[in-house]
């Protein structure tokens, strides 16, 4: 079979995920579709309940027990959901994941060295000494110079920022083609965040690594991703090239999210807050635009049906008024 | 068997957090058993068909009959009547241990967690030292010194098991004290006593009740064991532990019913308390 | 790091033992009547016995001096004279210690081997085995040792006649055979508790986020279970096993009495009934020491298993 | 310049060998707003805790409304008076409310503590305060668990205001909230500042939030104040190396992470 259809490394096609909540199955993701090409960085942005983390978990087959998945996820042209045996093993080594809270995601009773090299030793049969020296080299590339000493330490002896770098280095150790980064800088200080983002950006370019970068911060996503996917209530509401996300958003939610953030460069008397609170997929009203209840531009037409994603100027928007509102959304940005 | 292990298991049971709580059949059944046992403990003498202390030597180990549902014991006394009378001491001892332990344990735990610093260090090391005494051993020692009976073992068990209660509660109280709402009340100028009484303890109550329930079950086991050893409730007084001891010979002689009946009474009540304690614990965890 | 932990724990051990021995010693002064009456258990003794008691306890000296004499004697293995048997308490203890040690050891092995395996099995295999384990252990966790003992005697000694119901036995195999029912009676409730805690610890560890990470990195299941789930669950399992095993030391008395075993516990109870306080003191001191030592061992083991523990106490 | 309502002088806090706060001085004018900016380990939260009396300073003085509060309060009356001078809203909306207490009861408890009012008047005041922070009647009777993070934070603000404090410390009060909710709460805080005479001391790592909320800023780094001045000036023209690095690290539209070569100088 043709390995990478249309040049896509990862392809999500109409992915819907339902989870058992209090006895009934509730949708947490609805019809999520996007592609990541080799070497491309995609930002996945949303507030709590938007389903952004669930998307990464679905891709990495880490959904909680009882989850039901519809739609298709393909990596390198193969259906991820049906991978098994050696294929699954290869998939696991080609797709690496890093998380927000490294402390919870690294076994606290094993040494850093053990954590870093385990997959390499077990799955690739690399001898301990070689695995360790590769680990030390990668630690250096993420800005940790005393790698040998770090390998002998336990996770609780390292700060959060250091541990996050360790996790990034570990993820890259098996030479993956895709990195799933789930809010990797959210728990970090701003200066550490900038360093970690710079490291990720450098490594990605050097290694020609594709990346799905999940964050709640529009600016962070725009800063290091080629394209940004904005999610709301378990759906994609906008896909936009990062460079135009702030200047020319296609969906009222994206524009509102950008306008709601206080501006570091200018003092604004009042923020353009979005009324109400972010909804999760199963709380959002069915049969109308999920954002309509909070949208300043909502009309009757928005409440009649779930809008479909429409292509517009190289991007996608799930807003029936997208075309008509262009340019007017941008105004909201500077209040 | 030991309170120590039971309470520790309760503490380690935190590992099974998050399960949703429903009024399950287990709770209804164990609750009913406890209510029934309590009724018998209070009204046993009214319910008993015969004099529990009246021996009919010719009837010893005589099997069940419609008039004597559980037959006669080794001294020819009506087993059913003795069980009904015996519920009182069998329940009263554990109740006393539970009340004393929980009062003392909660007080020490909350004081240590609230004041922290040197006082916490003193209380905690004091409790650590008390850990040196296994409950049953202290009870035997107490019985040897003060004489057999219910009082000395009850006091001894209360002392021996307080550190287990206090240690778990102190941990929980420390977690609660670290909650920001407590800091907010301190900043408002509320008094420490008021914060403890109105907020800290009520929020620990689920754990206190769960611990008390578990403790009751295990105290019952230990007190029955002490009575069984002849150091607790003294014959001819009816008590479930004593009854197992009195009729132990029947096991080998082919008349197991009187000893078994008393043993089963203990087990049923203890199982009920343990299951209820476990569920209460889970409910508290789920609510967190 | 670990050395400091061990040293601190040993210092605490010394304090605990000192306080415990003091409590045990002062018991005779708390008893009603004068110390001699307490020690003699109200019996009228021949004058020479009274003399021995006075000398042994230095009753003419201040309280703390008396304690000091008693303690240093005890440390040197001199625990005084039994009033009832007119024998050296140390000798009496020495002749009975192996039975109790054997019983506790046997029961500990049962608890650790059977309890942990049962917990692991039901932790990893939800289903019929797990459900039945849960039900059975819920009841057996509440089973008092003496009730377990009479049931075991009834079934395995009286009905099936597989094991003897009384006595110590002669020769190693026969002794093991004689200790089997007592060991099971002693172990049954602790075994159930250990199994339950093991089960939930495994369930809990298997859900941890670092296990998810390991899955996402393609670590094979067997290795995942061994190196991440079991290794981490070992911490709570060790704690609960240690606590239950330590508690056996005292509970053994009950089982020894039911099975007519000539062990320390049975002797302690007999001496308590006959108010032979010298014996009660001696055995209590010994059992408390053993109990405290096992607890220290558990704490040290805990610190070895969990690199996060440096100082301080158990899983709080 | 207005009279200062809070004055901190040469404040110092040591935790064992570690000096968390070192020679920190600033003053907050009546009705003004001051930010303490810094990252984890800068000592900013320790300063807040010392001001409200949750930590005791090793050295230095704190005066609020002309009264010294460097040492623990001696009497309950004294503690309550201090409560009416300075209040605080914490970061974590999830543990800052008693899970067993309704919103109404939470605020009423504070009113009873500070004012000898009859039930009727307290009830009236609860309504005013909850209206001020934008909670509806159903939410007022609810337990915290049925409220969202933003709603809980509104309750925490109302509770702090119930004491009618002269100074309100906002300790990362909007950091844990979703962006869209954060904007609502920031607007609410701006409204309250306009409507009342309360002064803000805003503890934050988020420079954009600080710009939105405060007029003056001090920047803390490793326990010390490294820069101070009007907020706009500190952000637009930082002088200190650390402040510059911090400023350069904040993502904003069009921002790229400064690569290590650029950061190395700082």
Coordinates of N, CA, C and O in Angstrom, one line a residue, chain C residues 123-265:
Chain C
X123 N -5.8 -8.9 41.7 CA -5.6 -7.5 41.3 C -5.5 -7.5 39.7 O -6.0 -6.5 39.1
X124 N -4.9 -8.5 39.2 CA -4.7 -8.4 37.7 C -5.8 -9.1 36.9 O -5.9 -8.9 35.7
X125 N -6.6 -10.0 37.6 CA -7.6 -10.7 36.9 C -9.0 -10.4 37.4 O -9.5 -11.1 38.2
X126 N -9.6 -9.3 37.0 CA -11.0 -9.0 37.4 C -11.8 -10.2 36.9 O -11.6 -10.7 35.8
X127 N -12.9 -10.5 37.6 CA -13.7 -11.6 37.2 C -14.1 -12.5 38.4 O -14.1 -12.0 39.5
X128 N -14.4 -13.7 38.1 CA -14.9 -14.6 39.1 C -13.9 -14.8 40.3 O -14.3 -14.7 41.4
X129 N -12.7 -15.0 39.9 CA -11.7 -15.3 41.0 C -11.6 -14.0 41.9 O -11.6 -14.1 43.1
X130 N -11.6 -12.9 41.2 CA -11.5 -11.6 42.0 C -12.7 -11.4 42.9 O -12.5 -11.1 44.1
X131 N -13.9 -11.7 42.3 CA -15.1 -11.5 43.1 C -15.1 -12.4 44.3 O -15.4 -12.0 45.4
X132 N -14.8 -13.7 44.0 CA -14.9 -14.6 45.1 C -13.8 -14.3 46.2 O -14.0 -14.5 47.4
X133 N -12.6 -13.9 45.7 CA -11.6 -13.5 46.7 C -12.1 -12.4 47.6 O -11.9 -12.4 48.8
X134 N -12.7 -11.4 47.0 CA -13.2 -10.3 47.7 C -14.2 -10.7 48.8 O -14.1 -10.3 49.9
X135 N -15.1 -11.6 48.4 CA -16.2 -12.0 49.4 C -15.5 -12.8 50.5 O -15.7 -12.6 51.7
X136 N -14.7 -13.8 50.1 CA -14.1 -14.7 51.1 C -13.2 -13.9 52.1 O -13.2 -14.1 53.3
X137 N -12.4 -13.0 51.5 CA -11.5 -12.2 52.4 C -12.2 -11.2 53.3 O -11.8 -10.9 54.4
X138 N -13.4 -10.7 52.8 CA -14.2 -9.8 53.6 C -14.6 -10.5 54.9 O -14.5 -9.9 56.0
X139 N -14.9 -11.8 54.8 CA -15.3 -12.6 56.0 C -14.1 -13.0 56.8 O -14.0 -12.8 58.0
X140 N -13.1 -13.5 56.1 CA -12.0 -14.1 56.9 C -11.1 -13.0 57.5 O -10.4 -13.2 58.5
X141 N -11.2 -11.8 56.9 CA -10.4 -10.7 57.6 C -11.0 -10.4 59.0 O -10.3 -9.8 59.8
X142 N -12.2 -10.7 59.2 CA -12.9 -10.5 60.5 C -12.9 -11.7 61.4 O -13.5 -11.6 62.4
X143 N -12.2 -12.7 61.0 CA -12.3 -14.0 61.8 C -11.3 -13.9 62.9 O -10.1 -13.8 62.7
X144 N -11.8 -14.0 64.2 CA -10.9 -14.0 65.3 C -10.1 -15.3 65.3 O -10.6 -16.4 64.8
X145 N -8.8 -15.3 65.7 CA -8.0 -16.5 65.6 C -8.5 -17.6 66.4 O -8.4 -18.8 65.9
X146 N -9.2 -17.4 67.5 CA -9.7 -18.5 68.3 C -10.9 -19.2 67.6 O -11.1 -20.4 67.7
X147 N -11.7 -18.4 66.9 CA -12.8 -19.0 66.2 C -12.3 -19.7 65.0 O -12.7 -20.9 64.7
X148 N -11.3 -19.1 64.3 CA -10.6 -19.8 63.2 C -10.1 -21.2 63.7 O -10.2 -22.2 63.0
X149 N -9.5 -21.1 64.8 CA -8.8 -22.3 65.4 C -9.9 -23.4 65.6 O -9.6 -24.6 65.2
X150 N -11.0 -23.1 66.3 CA -11.9 -24.2 66.6 C -12.6 -24.7 65.3 O -12.8 -25.9 65.2
X151 N -12.7 -23.9 64.3 CA -13.3 -24.3 63.0 C -12.3 -25.3 62.3 O -12.7 -26.4 61.9
X152 N -11.0 -24.9 62.3 CA -10.0 -25.7 61.7 C -9.9 -27.1 62.4 O -9.8 -28.1 61.8
X153 N -10.0 -27.0 63.8 CA -9.9 -28.3 64.5 C -11.1 -29.2 64.2 O -11.0 -30.4 63.9
X154 N -12.3 -28.5 64.1 CA -13.5 -29.3 63.8 C -13.4 -30.0 62.5 O -13.7 -31.2 62.3
X155 N -12.9 -29.2 61.5 CA -12.9 -29.8 60.1 C -11.7 -30.7 59.9 O -11.9 -31.8 59.5
X156 N -10.5 -30.2 60.2 CA -9.3 -30.9 59.8 C -8.8 -31.9 60.8 O -8.0 -32.8 60.5
X157 N -9.1 -31.7 62.1 CA -8.6 -32.7 63.1 C -9.7 -33.7 63.4 O -9.5 -34.9 63.5
X158 N -11.0 -33.2 63.7 CA -12.0 -34.1 64.1 C -12.7 -34.8 62.9 O -12.7 -36.0 62.9
X159 N -13.1 -34.0 61.9 CA -13.8 -34.7 60.8 C -12.9 -35.4 59.9 O -13.0 -36.6 59.7
X160 N -11.9 -34.7 59.3 CA -11.0 -35.3 58.3 C -9.8 -36.0 58.9 O -9.2 -36.9 58.3
X161 N -9.5 -35.7 60.1 CA -8.4 -36.2 60.9 C -7.0 -36.2 60.1 O -6.2 -37.1 60.1
X162 N -6.8 -35.0 59.4 CA -5.6 -34.8 58.6 C -4.5 -34.4 59.6 O -3.3 -34.6 59.4
X163 N -4.9 -33.6 60.5 CA -3.9 -33.0 61.4 C -4.2 -33.2 62.8 O -5.4 -33.3 63.1
X164 N -3.2 -33.2 63.7 CA -3.5 -33.3 65.1 C -4.1 -32.0 65.7 O -3.9 -31.0 65.1
X165 N -4.9 -32.1 66.7 CA -5.5 -30.9 67.3 C -4.8 -30.4 68.5 O -5.1 -29.3 69.0
X166 N -3.9 -31.1 69.0 CA -3.2 -30.7 70.3 C -1.7 -31.1 70.2 O -1.3 -32.0 69.5
X167 N -0.9 -30.3 71.0 CA 0.4 -30.6 71.3 C 1.5 -30.1 70.2 O 1.1 -29.6 69.2
X168 N 2.7 -30.4 70.6 CA 3.8 -29.8 69.9 C 4.4 -30.7 68.8 O 5.0 -30.3 67.8
X169 N 4.4 -32.0 69.1 CA 5.0 -33.0 68.2 C 6.5 -33.1 68.4 O 7.1 -32.3 69.1
X170 N 7.0 -34.3 67.9 CA 8.5 -34.6 68.1 C 9.1 -34.7 66.7 O 8.6 -35.3 65.8
X171 N 10.3 -34.1 66.6 CA 11.0 -34.2 65.3 C 10.5 -33.1 64.4 O 9.3 -32.6 64.5
X172 N 11.3 -32.7 63.4 CA 11.0 -31.5 62.6 C 9.6 -31.7 61.9 O 8.7 -30.9 62.0
X173 N 9.5 -32.8 61.1 CA 8.3 -32.9 60.2 C 7.0 -33.0 61.1 O 6.0 -32.4 60.8
X174 N 7.1 -33.7 62.2 CA 6.0 -33.9 63.1 C 5.6 -32.5 63.7 O 4.4 -32.2 63.8
X175 N 6.7 -31.8 64.0 CA 6.4 -30.4 64.6 C 5.7 -29.5 63.6 O 4.8 -28.8 63.9
X176 N 6.2 -29.6 62.3 CA 5.5 -28.8 61.3 C 4.1 -29.2 61.1 O 3.2 -28.4 61.0
X177 N 3.8 -30.6 61.2 CA 2.5 -31.1 61.1 C 1.6 -30.5 62.2 O 0.5 -30.1 62.0
X178 N 2.2 -30.5 63.4 CA 1.5 -30.0 64.6 C 1.2 -28.5 64.5 O 0.3 -28.0 65.1
X179 N 2.1 -27.8 63.8 CA 2.0 -26.4 63.8 C 1.1 -25.9 62.6 O 0.8 -24.7 62.5
X180 N 0.8 -26.8 61.7 CA 0.1 -26.4 60.5 C -1.3 -25.7 60.8 O -1.5 -24.6 60.4
X181 N -2.1 -26.4 61.6 CA -3.4 -25.8 61.9 C -3.3 -24.6 62.7 O -3.9 -23.5 62.4
X182 N -2.4 -24.5 63.8 CA -2.2 -23.3 64.5 C -1.8 -22.2 63.6 O -2.2 -21.0 63.7
X183 N -0.8 -22.5 62.7 CA -0.3 -21.4 61.8 C -1.4 -20.8 60.9 O -1.5 -19.6 60.7
X184 N -2.2 -21.7 60.4 CA -3.4 -21.2 59.5 C -4.3 -20.4 60.4 O -4.8 -19.4 59.9
X185 N -4.6 -20.9 61.6 CA -5.6 -20.1 62.4 C -5.0 -18.7 62.7 O -5.8 -17.8 62.7
X186 N -3.7 -18.7 62.9 CA -3.1 -17.4 63.3 C -3.0 -16.5 62.0 O -3.2 -15.3 62.1
X187 N -2.8 -17.1 60.9 CA -2.6 -16.4 59.7 C -3.9 -15.9 59.0 O -3.8 -14.9 58.3
X188 N -5.0 -16.6 59.2 CA -6.1 -16.4 58.3 C -6.6 -15.0 58.1 O -6.8 -14.5 57.0
X189 N -6.8 -14.2 59.2 CA -7.3 -12.9 59.0 C -6.3 -11.9 58.4 O -6.6 -11.1 57.6
X190 N -5.0 -12.1 58.9 CA -4.0 -11.2 58.3 C -3.8 -11.5 56.8 O -3.6 -10.6 56.0
X191 N -3.9 -12.8 56.5 CA -3.7 -13.2 55.1 C -4.8 -12.5 54.3 O -4.5 -11.9 53.2
X192 N -6.0 -12.4 54.8 CA -7.1 -11.8 54.0 C -6.8 -10.3 53.9 O -7.0 -9.7 52.8
X193 N -6.4 -9.7 55.0 CA -6.1 -8.2 54.9 C -5.0 -7.9 53.9 O -5.1 -7.0 53.1
X194 N -3.9 -8.7 54.0 CA -2.8 -8.5 53.0 C -3.3 -8.7 51.6 O -2.9 -7.9 50.7
X195 N -4.1 -9.7 51.4 CA -4.6 -10.0 50.0 C -5.4 -8.8 49.5 O -5.2 -8.3 48.4
X196 N -6.2 -8.2 50.4 CA -7.1 -7.1 50.0 C -6.3 -5.9 49.7 O -6.5 -5.2 48.7
X197 N -5.3 -5.6 50.5 CA -4.5 -4.4 50.3 C -3.6 -4.6 49.1 O -3.5 -3.6 48.3
X198 N -3.1 -5.8 48.9 CA -2.3 -6.0 47.7 C -3.1 -5.8 46.5 O -2.7 -5.1 45.5
X199 N -4.3 -6.3 46.5 CA -5.2 -6.2 45.3 C -5.4 -4.7 45.0 O -5.2 -4.3 43.8
X200 N -5.8 -3.9 46.0 CA -6.1 -2.5 45.7 C -4.8 -1.7 45.3 O -4.9 -0.8 44.5
X201 N -3.7 -2.1 46.0 CA -2.5 -1.4 45.6 C -2.1 -1.6 44.2 O -1.7 -0.7 43.4
X202 N -2.3 -2.9 43.7 CA -2.0 -3.2 42.3 C -2.9 -2.5 41.4 O -2.5 -1.9 40.4
X203 N -4.2 -2.5 41.7 CA -5.2 -1.7 40.9 C -4.8 -0.3 40.8 O -4.8 0.3 39.7
X204 N -4.4 0.3 41.9 CA -4.1 1.7 42.0 C -2.8 2.0 41.2 O -2.8 2.9 40.4
X205 N -1.8 1.2 41.4 CA -0.5 1.4 40.7 C -0.7 1.3 39.2 O -0.1 2.0 38.4
X206 N -1.5 0.3 38.8 CA -1.7 0.1 37.3 C -2.3 1.3 36.6 O -2.2 1.5 35.4
X207 N -3.1 2.1 37.4 CA -3.7 3.3 36.8 C -2.8 4.5 36.8 O -3.2 5.5 36.3
X208 N -1.7 4.4 37.4 CA -0.8 5.6 37.6 C -0.4 6.1 36.2 O -0.3 5.4 35.2
X209 N -0.1 7.4 36.2 CA 0.2 8.1 34.9 C 1.5 7.6 34.4 O 1.7 7.5 33.2
X210 N 2.5 7.3 35.3 CA 3.8 6.8 34.7 C 3.6 5.5 34.0 O 4.4 5.1 33.2
X211 N 2.6 4.7 34.4 CA 2.4 3.4 33.8 C 1.9 3.7 32.3 O 2.3 3.1 31.4
X212 N 1.0 4.7 32.2 CA 0.6 5.2 30.9 C 1.7 5.6 30.0 O 1.8 5.2 28.9
X213 N 2.7 6.3 30.6 CA 3.8 6.7 29.8 C 4.6 5.5 29.3 O 4.9 5.4 28.2
X214 N 4.8 4.5 30.2 CA 5.5 3.3 29.8 C 4.7 2.6 28.7 O 5.4 2.1 27.8
X215 N 3.4 2.5 28.8 CA 2.6 1.9 27.7 C 2.9 2.7 26.4 O 3.1 2.0 25.4
X216 N 2.8 4.0 26.5 CA 3.0 4.8 25.3 C 4.4 4.6 24.7 O 4.6 4.9 23.5
X217 N 5.3 4.1 25.5 CA 6.7 3.9 25.0 C 6.9 2.5 24.5 O 8.0 2.1 24.1
X218 N 5.8 1.7 24.6 CA 5.9 0.3 24.0 C 6.6 -0.7 24.9 O 7.0 -1.7 24.4
X219 N 6.6 -0.4 26.2 CA 7.2 -1.4 27.1 C 6.3 -2.6 27.2 O 5.1 -2.5 27.3
X220 N 6.9 -3.8 27.0 CA 6.0 -5.1 27.0 C 5.3 -5.2 28.3 O 5.8 -4.9 29.3
X221 N 4.1 -5.8 28.2 CA 3.2 -5.9 29.4 C 3.9 -6.6 30.5 O 3.8 -6.1 31.7
X222 N 4.6 -7.7 30.3 CA 5.2 -8.4 31.4 C 6.2 -7.6 32.2 O 6.2 -7.5 33.4
X223 N 7.0 -6.8 31.4 CA 7.9 -6.0 32.0 C 7.3 -4.8 32.7 O 7.7 -4.4 33.8
X224 N 6.2 -4.3 32.1 CA 5.4 -3.2 32.7 C 4.9 -3.6 34.1 O 5.0 -2.8 35.0
X225 N 4.4 -4.8 34.1 CA 3.8 -5.3 35.4 C 4.9 -5.5 36.4 O 4.8 -5.0 37.6
X226 N 6.0 -6.1 36.0 CA 7.1 -6.4 36.9 C 7.8 -5.1 37.4 O 7.9 -4.9 38.6
X227 N 8.2 -4.3 36.5 CA 9.1 -3.2 36.8 C 8.3 -1.9 37.3 O 8.9 -1.0 37.9
X228 N 7.1 -1.8 36.9 CA 6.4 -0.6 37.3 C 5.2 -0.8 38.2 O 5.1 -0.1 39.2
X229 N 4.4 -1.8 37.9 CA 3.2 -2.0 38.8 C 3.6 -2.7 40.1 O 3.5 -2.2 41.2
X230 N 4.2 -3.9 39.9 CA 4.6 -4.7 41.1 C 5.6 -3.9 42.0 O 5.5 -3.9 43.2
X231 N 6.6 -3.4 41.3 CA 7.7 -2.7 42.0 C 7.1 -1.6 42.9 O 7.5 -1.4 44.0
X232 N 6.2 -0.8 42.3 CA 5.7 0.3 43.1 C 4.7 -0.1 44.1 O 4.6 0.4 45.2
X233 N 3.9 -1.2 43.8 CA 2.9 -1.7 44.7 C 3.6 -2.3 45.9 O 3.0 -2.5 47.0
X234 N 4.9 -2.7 45.7 CA 5.6 -3.4 46.8 C 5.7 -2.5 48.0 O 5.8 -3.0 49.2
X235 N 5.6 -1.2 47.9 CA 5.7 -0.3 49.0 C 4.5 -0.5 50.0 O 4.8 -0.8 51.1
X236 N 3.3 -0.3 49.5 CA 2.2 -0.5 50.5 C 2.1 -2.0 50.9 O 1.7 -2.2 52.1
X237 N 2.4 -2.9 50.0 CA 2.3 -4.3 50.4 C 3.3 -4.6 51.5 O 3.0 -5.3 52.5
X238 N 4.5 -4.1 51.4 CA 5.5 -4.3 52.5 C 5.0 -3.7 53.8 O 5.1 -4.4 54.9
X239 N 4.4 -2.5 53.7 CA 3.9 -1.9 55.0 C 2.9 -2.8 55.6 O 3.0 -3.1 56.8
X240 N 1.9 -3.2 54.9 CA 0.8 -3.9 55.5 C 1.3 -5.3 56.0 O 0.9 -5.8 57.0
X241 N 2.1 -6.0 55.2 CA 2.6 -7.3 55.6 C 3.4 -7.1 56.9 O 3.3 -7.9 57.8
X242 N 4.2 -6.1 57.0 CA 5.0 -5.9 58.2 C 4.1 -5.7 59.4 O 4.3 -6.3 60.5
X243 N 3.1 -4.8 59.3 CA 2.2 -4.6 60.4 C 1.5 -5.9 60.8 O 1.4 -6.2 62.0
X244 N 1.0 -6.6 59.9 CA 0.3 -7.9 60.2 C 1.2 -8.9 60.9 O 0.8 -9.5 61.8
X245 N 2.4 -9.0 60.3 CA 3.3 -10.0 60.8 C 3.7 -9.6 62.3 O 3.7 -10.5 63.2
X246 N 3.9 -8.3 62.5 CA 4.3 -7.9 63.9 C 3.2 -8.2 64.8 O 3.4 -8.7 66.0
X247 N 1.9 -8.0 64.4 CA 0.8 -8.3 65.3 C 0.6 -9.7 65.7 O 0.1 -10.1 66.7
X248 N 1.2 -10.6 64.8 CA 1.1 -12.1 65.2 C 1.8 -12.4 66.5 O 1.4 -13.3 67.2
X249 N 2.8 -11.6 66.8 CA 3.6 -12.0 68.0 C 2.7 -12.0 69.2 O 2.9 -12.9 70.1
X250 N 1.8 -11.1 69.3 CA 0.9 -11.1 70.5 C -0.2 -12.1 70.3 O -0.6 -12.7 71.3
X251 N -0.8 -12.1 69.1 CA -2.0 -13.0 68.9 C -1.6 -14.4 69.0 O -2.5 -15.3 69.3
X252 N -0.4 -14.8 68.8 CA 0.1 -16.2 68.9 C -0.4 -16.8 70.2 O -0.7 -18.0 70.3
X253 N -0.5 -16.0 71.3 CA -0.9 -16.5 72.6 C -2.2 -17.2 72.5 O -2.4 -18.3 73.0
X254 N -3.2 -16.6 71.8 CA -4.5 -17.2 71.7 C -4.5 -18.5 71.1 O -5.1 -19.5 71.5
X255 N -3.7 -18.6 69.9 CA -3.7 -19.8 69.2 C -3.0 -20.9 70.0 O -3.4 -22.1 70.0
X256 N -1.9 -20.6 70.7 CA -1.2 -21.5 71.5 C -2.1 -22.1 72.6 O -2.1 -23.3 72.9
X257 N -3.0 -21.3 73.2 CA -3.9 -21.8 74.2 C -4.8 -22.8 73.6 O -5.0 -23.9 74.1
X258 N -5.4 -22.5 72.4 CA -6.4 -23.4 71.8 C -5.8 -24.7 71.5 O -6.4 -25.8 71.7
X259 N -4.6 -24.7 70.9 CA -4.0 -25.9 70.4 C -3.1 -26.6 71.5 O -2.3 -27.5 71.2
X260 N -3.1 -26.1 72.7 CA -2.3 -26.6 73.8 C -0.8 -26.7 73.4 O -0.1 -27.6 73.7
X261 N -0.3 -25.6 72.8 CA 1.1 -25.6 72.4 C 1.8 -25.0 73.6 O 1.4 -24.0 74.2
X262 N 3.0 -25.5 73.9 CA 3.8 -25.0 75.0 C 4.7 -23.9 74.5 O 5.9 -24.0 74.3
X263 N 4.0 -22.7 74.2 CA 4.8 -21.6 73.7 C 4.7 -20.5 74.7 O 4.2 -20.6 75.8
X264 N 5.4 -19.4 74.4 CA 5.5 -18.2 75.3 C 4.2 -17.6 75.6 O 3.9 -17.2 76.7
X265 N 3.3 -17.5 74.5 CA 2.0 -16.8 74.7 C 1.2 -17.6 75.7 O 0.6 -17.0 76.6

